[in-house]
Coordinates of C-alpha atoms in Angstrom, one line a residue:
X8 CA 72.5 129.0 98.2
X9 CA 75.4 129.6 100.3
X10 CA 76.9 125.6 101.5
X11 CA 79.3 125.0 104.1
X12 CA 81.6 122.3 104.2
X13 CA 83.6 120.8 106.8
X14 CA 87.0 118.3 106.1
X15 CA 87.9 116.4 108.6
X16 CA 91.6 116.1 107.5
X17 CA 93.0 113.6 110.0
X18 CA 93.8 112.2 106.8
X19 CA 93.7 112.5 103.0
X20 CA 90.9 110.7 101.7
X21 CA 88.1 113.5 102.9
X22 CA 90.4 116.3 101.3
X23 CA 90.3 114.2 98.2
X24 CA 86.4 113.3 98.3
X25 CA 86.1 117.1 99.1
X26 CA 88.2 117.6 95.7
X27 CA 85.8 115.8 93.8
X28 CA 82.8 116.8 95.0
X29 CA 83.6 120.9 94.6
X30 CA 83.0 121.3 91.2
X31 CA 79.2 119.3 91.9
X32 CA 78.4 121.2 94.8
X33 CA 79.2 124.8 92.9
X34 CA 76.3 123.6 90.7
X35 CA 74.1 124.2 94.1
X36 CA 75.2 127.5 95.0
X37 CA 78.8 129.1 96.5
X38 CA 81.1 126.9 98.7
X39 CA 83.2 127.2 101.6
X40 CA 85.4 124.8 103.1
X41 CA 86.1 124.3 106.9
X42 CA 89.5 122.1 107.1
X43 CA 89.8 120.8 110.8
X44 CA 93.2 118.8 111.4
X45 CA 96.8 118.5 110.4
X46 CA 97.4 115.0 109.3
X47 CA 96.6 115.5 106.0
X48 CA 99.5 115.9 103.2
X49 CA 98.1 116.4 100.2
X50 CA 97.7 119.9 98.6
X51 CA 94.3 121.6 98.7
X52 CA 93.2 122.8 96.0
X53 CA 89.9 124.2 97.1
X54 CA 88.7 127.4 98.7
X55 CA 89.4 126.5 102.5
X56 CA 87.6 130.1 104.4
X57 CA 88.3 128.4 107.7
X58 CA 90.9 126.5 109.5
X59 CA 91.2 124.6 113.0
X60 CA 93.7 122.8 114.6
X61 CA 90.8 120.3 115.5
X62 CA 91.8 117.1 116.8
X63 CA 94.6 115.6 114.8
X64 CA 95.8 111.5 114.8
X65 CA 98.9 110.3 115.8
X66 CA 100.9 107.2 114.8
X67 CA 103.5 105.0 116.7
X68 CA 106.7 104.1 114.8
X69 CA 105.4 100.8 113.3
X70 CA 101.7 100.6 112.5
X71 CA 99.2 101.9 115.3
X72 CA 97.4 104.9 117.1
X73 CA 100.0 107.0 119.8
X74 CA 96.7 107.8 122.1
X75 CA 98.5 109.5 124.5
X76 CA 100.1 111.9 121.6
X77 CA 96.3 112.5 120.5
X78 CA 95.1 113.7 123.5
X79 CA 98.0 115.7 124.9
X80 CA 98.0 117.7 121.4
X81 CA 94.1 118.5 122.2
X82 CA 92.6 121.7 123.4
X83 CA 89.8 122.0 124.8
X84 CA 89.1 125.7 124.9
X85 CA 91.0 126.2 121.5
X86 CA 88.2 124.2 120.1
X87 CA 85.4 125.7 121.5
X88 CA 86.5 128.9 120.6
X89 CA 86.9 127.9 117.0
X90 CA 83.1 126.4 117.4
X91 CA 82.0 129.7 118.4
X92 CA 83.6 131.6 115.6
X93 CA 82.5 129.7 112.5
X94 CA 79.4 132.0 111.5
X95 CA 77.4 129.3 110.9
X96 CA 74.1 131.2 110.7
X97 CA 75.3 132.9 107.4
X98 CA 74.7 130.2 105.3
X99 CA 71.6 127.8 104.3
X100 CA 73.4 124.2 103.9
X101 CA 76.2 122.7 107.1
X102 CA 77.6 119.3 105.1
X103 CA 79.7 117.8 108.0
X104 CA 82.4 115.1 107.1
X105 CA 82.8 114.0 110.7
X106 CA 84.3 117.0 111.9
X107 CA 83.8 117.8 115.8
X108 CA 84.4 121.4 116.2
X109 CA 81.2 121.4 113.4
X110 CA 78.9 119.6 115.2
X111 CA 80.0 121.6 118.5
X112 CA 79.3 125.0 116.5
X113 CA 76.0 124.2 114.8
X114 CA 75.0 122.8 118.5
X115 CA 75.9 126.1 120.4
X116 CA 74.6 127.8 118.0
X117 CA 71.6 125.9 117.0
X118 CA 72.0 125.8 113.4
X119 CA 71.0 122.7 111.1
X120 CA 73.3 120.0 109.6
X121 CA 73.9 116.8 107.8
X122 CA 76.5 114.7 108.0
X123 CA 78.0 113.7 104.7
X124 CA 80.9 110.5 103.9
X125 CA 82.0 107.3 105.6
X126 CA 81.8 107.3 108.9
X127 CA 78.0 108.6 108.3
X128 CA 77.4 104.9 108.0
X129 CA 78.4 103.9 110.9
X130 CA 74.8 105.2 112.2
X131 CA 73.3 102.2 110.7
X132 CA 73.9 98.8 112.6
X133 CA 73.8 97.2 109.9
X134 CA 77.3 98.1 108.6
X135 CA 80.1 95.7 109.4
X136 CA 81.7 95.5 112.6
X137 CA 84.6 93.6 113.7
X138 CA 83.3 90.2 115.6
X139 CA 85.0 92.1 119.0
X140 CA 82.9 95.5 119.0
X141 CA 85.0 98.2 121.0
X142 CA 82.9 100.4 123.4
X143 CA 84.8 103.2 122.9
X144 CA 85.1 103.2 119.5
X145 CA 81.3 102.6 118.9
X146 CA 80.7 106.0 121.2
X147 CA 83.7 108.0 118.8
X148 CA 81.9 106.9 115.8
X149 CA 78.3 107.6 116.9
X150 CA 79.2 110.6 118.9
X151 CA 82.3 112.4 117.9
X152 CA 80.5 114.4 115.3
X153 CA 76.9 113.9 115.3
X154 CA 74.3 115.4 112.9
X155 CA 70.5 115.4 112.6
X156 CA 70.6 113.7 109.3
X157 CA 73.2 111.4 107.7
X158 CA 74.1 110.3 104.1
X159 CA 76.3 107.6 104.4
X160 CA 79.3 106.0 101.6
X161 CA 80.8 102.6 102.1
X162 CA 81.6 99.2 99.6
X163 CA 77.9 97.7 100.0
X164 CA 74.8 99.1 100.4
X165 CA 74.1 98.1 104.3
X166 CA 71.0 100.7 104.9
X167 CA 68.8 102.5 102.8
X168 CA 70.7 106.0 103.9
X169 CA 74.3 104.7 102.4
X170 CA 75.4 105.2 99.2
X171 CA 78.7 104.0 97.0
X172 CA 82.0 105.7 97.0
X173 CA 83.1 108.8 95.5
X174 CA 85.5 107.7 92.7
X175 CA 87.6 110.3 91.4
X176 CA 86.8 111.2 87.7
X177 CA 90.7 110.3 87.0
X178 CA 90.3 106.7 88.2
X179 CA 86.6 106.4 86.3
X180 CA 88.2 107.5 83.2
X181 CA 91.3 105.5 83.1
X182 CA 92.3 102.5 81.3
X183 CA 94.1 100.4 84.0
X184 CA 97.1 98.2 83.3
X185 CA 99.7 96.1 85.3
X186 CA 103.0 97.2 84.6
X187 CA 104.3 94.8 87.4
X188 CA 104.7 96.6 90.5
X189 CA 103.1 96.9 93.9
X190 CA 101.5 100.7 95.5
X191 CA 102.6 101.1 99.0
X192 CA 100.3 103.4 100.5
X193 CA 100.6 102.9 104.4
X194 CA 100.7 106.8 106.3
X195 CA 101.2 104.6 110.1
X196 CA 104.6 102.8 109.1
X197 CA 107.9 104.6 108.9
X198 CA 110.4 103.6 106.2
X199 CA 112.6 101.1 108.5
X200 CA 109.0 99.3 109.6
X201 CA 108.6 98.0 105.9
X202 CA 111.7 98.2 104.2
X203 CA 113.5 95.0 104.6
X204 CA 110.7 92.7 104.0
X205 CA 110.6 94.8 100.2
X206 CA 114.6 94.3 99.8
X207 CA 113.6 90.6 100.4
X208 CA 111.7 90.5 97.3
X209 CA 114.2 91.9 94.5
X210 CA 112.1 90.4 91.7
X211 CA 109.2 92.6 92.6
X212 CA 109.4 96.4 92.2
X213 CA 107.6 99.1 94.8
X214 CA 106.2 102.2 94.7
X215 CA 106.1 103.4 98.5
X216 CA 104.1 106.7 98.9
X217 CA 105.7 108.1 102.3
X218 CA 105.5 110.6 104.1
X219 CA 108.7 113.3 104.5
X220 CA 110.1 111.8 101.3
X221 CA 110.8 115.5 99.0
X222 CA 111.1 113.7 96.0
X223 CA 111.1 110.2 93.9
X224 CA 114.0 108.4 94.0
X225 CA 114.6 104.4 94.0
X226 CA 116.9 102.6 96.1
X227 CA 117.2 98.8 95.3
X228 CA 113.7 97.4 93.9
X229 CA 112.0 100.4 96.1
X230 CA 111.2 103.8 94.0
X231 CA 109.9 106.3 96.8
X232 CA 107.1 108.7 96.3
X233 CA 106.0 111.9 98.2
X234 CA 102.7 111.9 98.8
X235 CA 101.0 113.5 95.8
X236 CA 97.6 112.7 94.2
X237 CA 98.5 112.6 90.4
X238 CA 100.8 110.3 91.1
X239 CA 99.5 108.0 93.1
X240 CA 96.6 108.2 90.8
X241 CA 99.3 106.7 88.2
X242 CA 100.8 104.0 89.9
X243 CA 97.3 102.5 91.2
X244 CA 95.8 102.6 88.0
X245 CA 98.8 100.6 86.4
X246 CA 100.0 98.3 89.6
X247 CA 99.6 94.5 90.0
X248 CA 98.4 95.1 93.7
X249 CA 98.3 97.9 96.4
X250 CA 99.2 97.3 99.9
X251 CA 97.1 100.1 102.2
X252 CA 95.5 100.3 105.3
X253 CA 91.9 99.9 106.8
X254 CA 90.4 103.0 105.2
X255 CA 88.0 103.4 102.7
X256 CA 88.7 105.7 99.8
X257 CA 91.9 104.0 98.6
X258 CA 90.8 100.5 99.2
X259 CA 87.3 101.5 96.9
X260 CA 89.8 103.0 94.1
X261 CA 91.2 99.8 94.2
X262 CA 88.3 97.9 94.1
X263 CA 86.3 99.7 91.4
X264 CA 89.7 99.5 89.4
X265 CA 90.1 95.2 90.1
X266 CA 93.2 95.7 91.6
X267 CA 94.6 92.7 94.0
X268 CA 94.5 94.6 97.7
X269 CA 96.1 93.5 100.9
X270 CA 94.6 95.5 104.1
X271 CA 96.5 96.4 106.9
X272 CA 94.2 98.5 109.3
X273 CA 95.8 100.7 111.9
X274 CA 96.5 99.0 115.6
X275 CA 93.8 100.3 117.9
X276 CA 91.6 102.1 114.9
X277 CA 88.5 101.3 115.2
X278 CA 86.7 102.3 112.3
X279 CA 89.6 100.5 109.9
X280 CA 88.6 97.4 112.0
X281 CA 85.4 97.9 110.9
X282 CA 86.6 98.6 106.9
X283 CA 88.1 95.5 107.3
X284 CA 85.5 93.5 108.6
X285 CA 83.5 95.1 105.3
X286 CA 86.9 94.0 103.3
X287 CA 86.9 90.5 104.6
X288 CA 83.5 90.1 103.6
X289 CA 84.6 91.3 100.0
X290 CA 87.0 88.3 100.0
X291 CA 90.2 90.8 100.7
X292 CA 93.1 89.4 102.6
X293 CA 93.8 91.1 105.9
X294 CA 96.8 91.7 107.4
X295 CA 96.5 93.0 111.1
X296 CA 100.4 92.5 112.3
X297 CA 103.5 92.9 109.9
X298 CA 105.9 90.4 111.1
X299 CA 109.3 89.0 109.9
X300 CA 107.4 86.7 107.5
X301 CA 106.2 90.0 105.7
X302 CA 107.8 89.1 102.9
X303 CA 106.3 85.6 102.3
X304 CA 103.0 87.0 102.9
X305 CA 103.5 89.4 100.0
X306 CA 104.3 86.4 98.2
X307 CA 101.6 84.1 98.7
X308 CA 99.4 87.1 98.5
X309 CA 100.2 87.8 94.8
X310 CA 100.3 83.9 94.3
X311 CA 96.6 83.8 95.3
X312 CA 93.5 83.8 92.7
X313 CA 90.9 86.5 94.7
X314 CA 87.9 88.0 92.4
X315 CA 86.1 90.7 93.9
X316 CA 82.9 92.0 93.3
X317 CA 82.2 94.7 90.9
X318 CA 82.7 97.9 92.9
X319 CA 79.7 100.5 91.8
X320 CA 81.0 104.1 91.4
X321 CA 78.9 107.3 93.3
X322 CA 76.2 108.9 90.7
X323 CA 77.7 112.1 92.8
X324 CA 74.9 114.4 90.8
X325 CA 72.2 112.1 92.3
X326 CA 73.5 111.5 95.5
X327 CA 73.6 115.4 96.5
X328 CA 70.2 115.8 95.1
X329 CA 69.1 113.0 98.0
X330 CA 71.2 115.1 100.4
X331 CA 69.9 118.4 100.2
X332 CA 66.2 116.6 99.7
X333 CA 67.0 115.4 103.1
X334 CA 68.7 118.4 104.9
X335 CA 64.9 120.5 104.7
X336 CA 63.2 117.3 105.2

């Protein structure tokens, strides 16, 4: 069986499912990956055949969506001539993990697909939604990348179609700890956004993954990271608490490991609005503005006594048996 497999990488967490998934899906047959984007930052360790500039994200200085970056930096006739090229029709399986230029191609070309991960669930109504619904972003998550069939991941089984996150095999088979300090993984903030309200809190120690940082080096109580998996891996499995945004790979890491987590979805991102609806339901604090009282919210945060629920790891094996039974459904 020959599979394709498109990344969306407007960020890292479908690279990383992608990751963890390969070695399962070579049991099926041979692989290629599609990798449609440029936000991403971690290293791809997978055999990418195909590459698009795709439609990337774009962040303002401090926590939110630039929208008027996005669309100037997209290209219409770039992407449907990407969506022509992708020869489809050579091979028997299309997973799609909300890529565009995917769904474009297997619709000009009339080929079959399914669409595999997160945003998958979205399909369902079921799945939490902030209590304001946003037009616009109910049509992006419906329509930006739409498939035949869906398998869906999220925290809770909301429909019959959605399934529990892929943990990494790293995370499943650690021992976690808390050696004391607090994960920083927030890609929408630059370094000056955050960095007083940590220097406020000289008892506590950081480990702030950020972007553009070469290597790690610690200034005051703040040891900064580059964005790299093993070591993120490292600190998460051994912090007190993470702070991270409103999307779902990192915040299910944290779950399925009992780590405290404090939310902070992008401004004017719709689908973390709707991870953190999910979240709040879970019982974890969100944050949706960082303010001068960041600190003291850090604080009270770690003061607090939250206990999750149990978070259930993906039987991966199982759950791509269901997918391919329901691709030639």
């Amino acid at each position: 069986m020959k599979i394709f497999y498109a990344i969306q990488a407007t960020g890292n967490g479908h690279i990383s499912r992608a990751v963890q998934l390969y070695p399962y899906l070579q049991k099926f047959g041979e692989v290629d990956f599609f990798l449609s984007g440029n936000n991403a930052s971690l290293d791809i360790n997978l055999p990418v055949k195909f590459k698009s500039e795709g439609c990337s994200l774009h962040y303002s200085t401090c926590g939110g969506l630039n929208y008027w970056d996005i669309a100037k930096n997209i290209k219409p006739k770039q992407i449907y001539k990407d969506a022509n090229a992708l020869p489809l029709k050579n091979y028997d399986v299309v997973i799609n993990d909300f890529d565009s230029i995917t769904s474009l191609a297997c619709k000009l070309q009339k080929v079959h697909s399914i669409q595999f991960g997160h945003q998958a669930s979205f399909i369902s109504p079921k799945t939490p939604r902030p209590e304001k619904k946003s037009i616009m972003g109910e049509m992006i998550l419906k329509h930006y990348a739409p498939s035949p069939k869906n398998i869906g991941l999220h925290f809770d089984k909301y429909d019959d179609f959605i399934y529990p996150p892929i943990i990494k095999d790293e995370i499943i088979h650690s021992e976690p700890k808390n050696s004391g300090h607090i994960t920083i993984y927030l890609p929408s903030f630059q370094q000056d956004c955050l960095e007083k309200a940590f220097n406020k809190l000289p008892n506590l120690k950081f480990h702030w993954f950020l972007s553009g940082i070469e290597a790690k080096h610690t200034i005051k109580n703040v040891t900064y990271f580059p964005v790299n998996q093993q070591q993120f891996n490292k600190s998460l499995i051994n912090c007190e608490g993470i702070i991270t945004g409103g999307g779902f790979e990192t915040p299910a890491e944290a779950l399925y490991l009992g780590k405290k987590i404090l939310s902070i979805p992008i401004r004017k991102h719709y689908e973390q609005e709707c991870n953190a609806a999910a979240l709040k339901k879970l019982g974890v604090p969100v944050l949706y503005d960082v303010e001068d009282n960041f600190d003291l919210i850090i604080e009270n945060w770690l003061d607090s006594r939250i206990k999750y629920p149990t978070m259930k790891a993906n039987n991966i094996k199982e759950t791509l048996e269901v997918l391919f039974d329901t691709y030639y459904d």
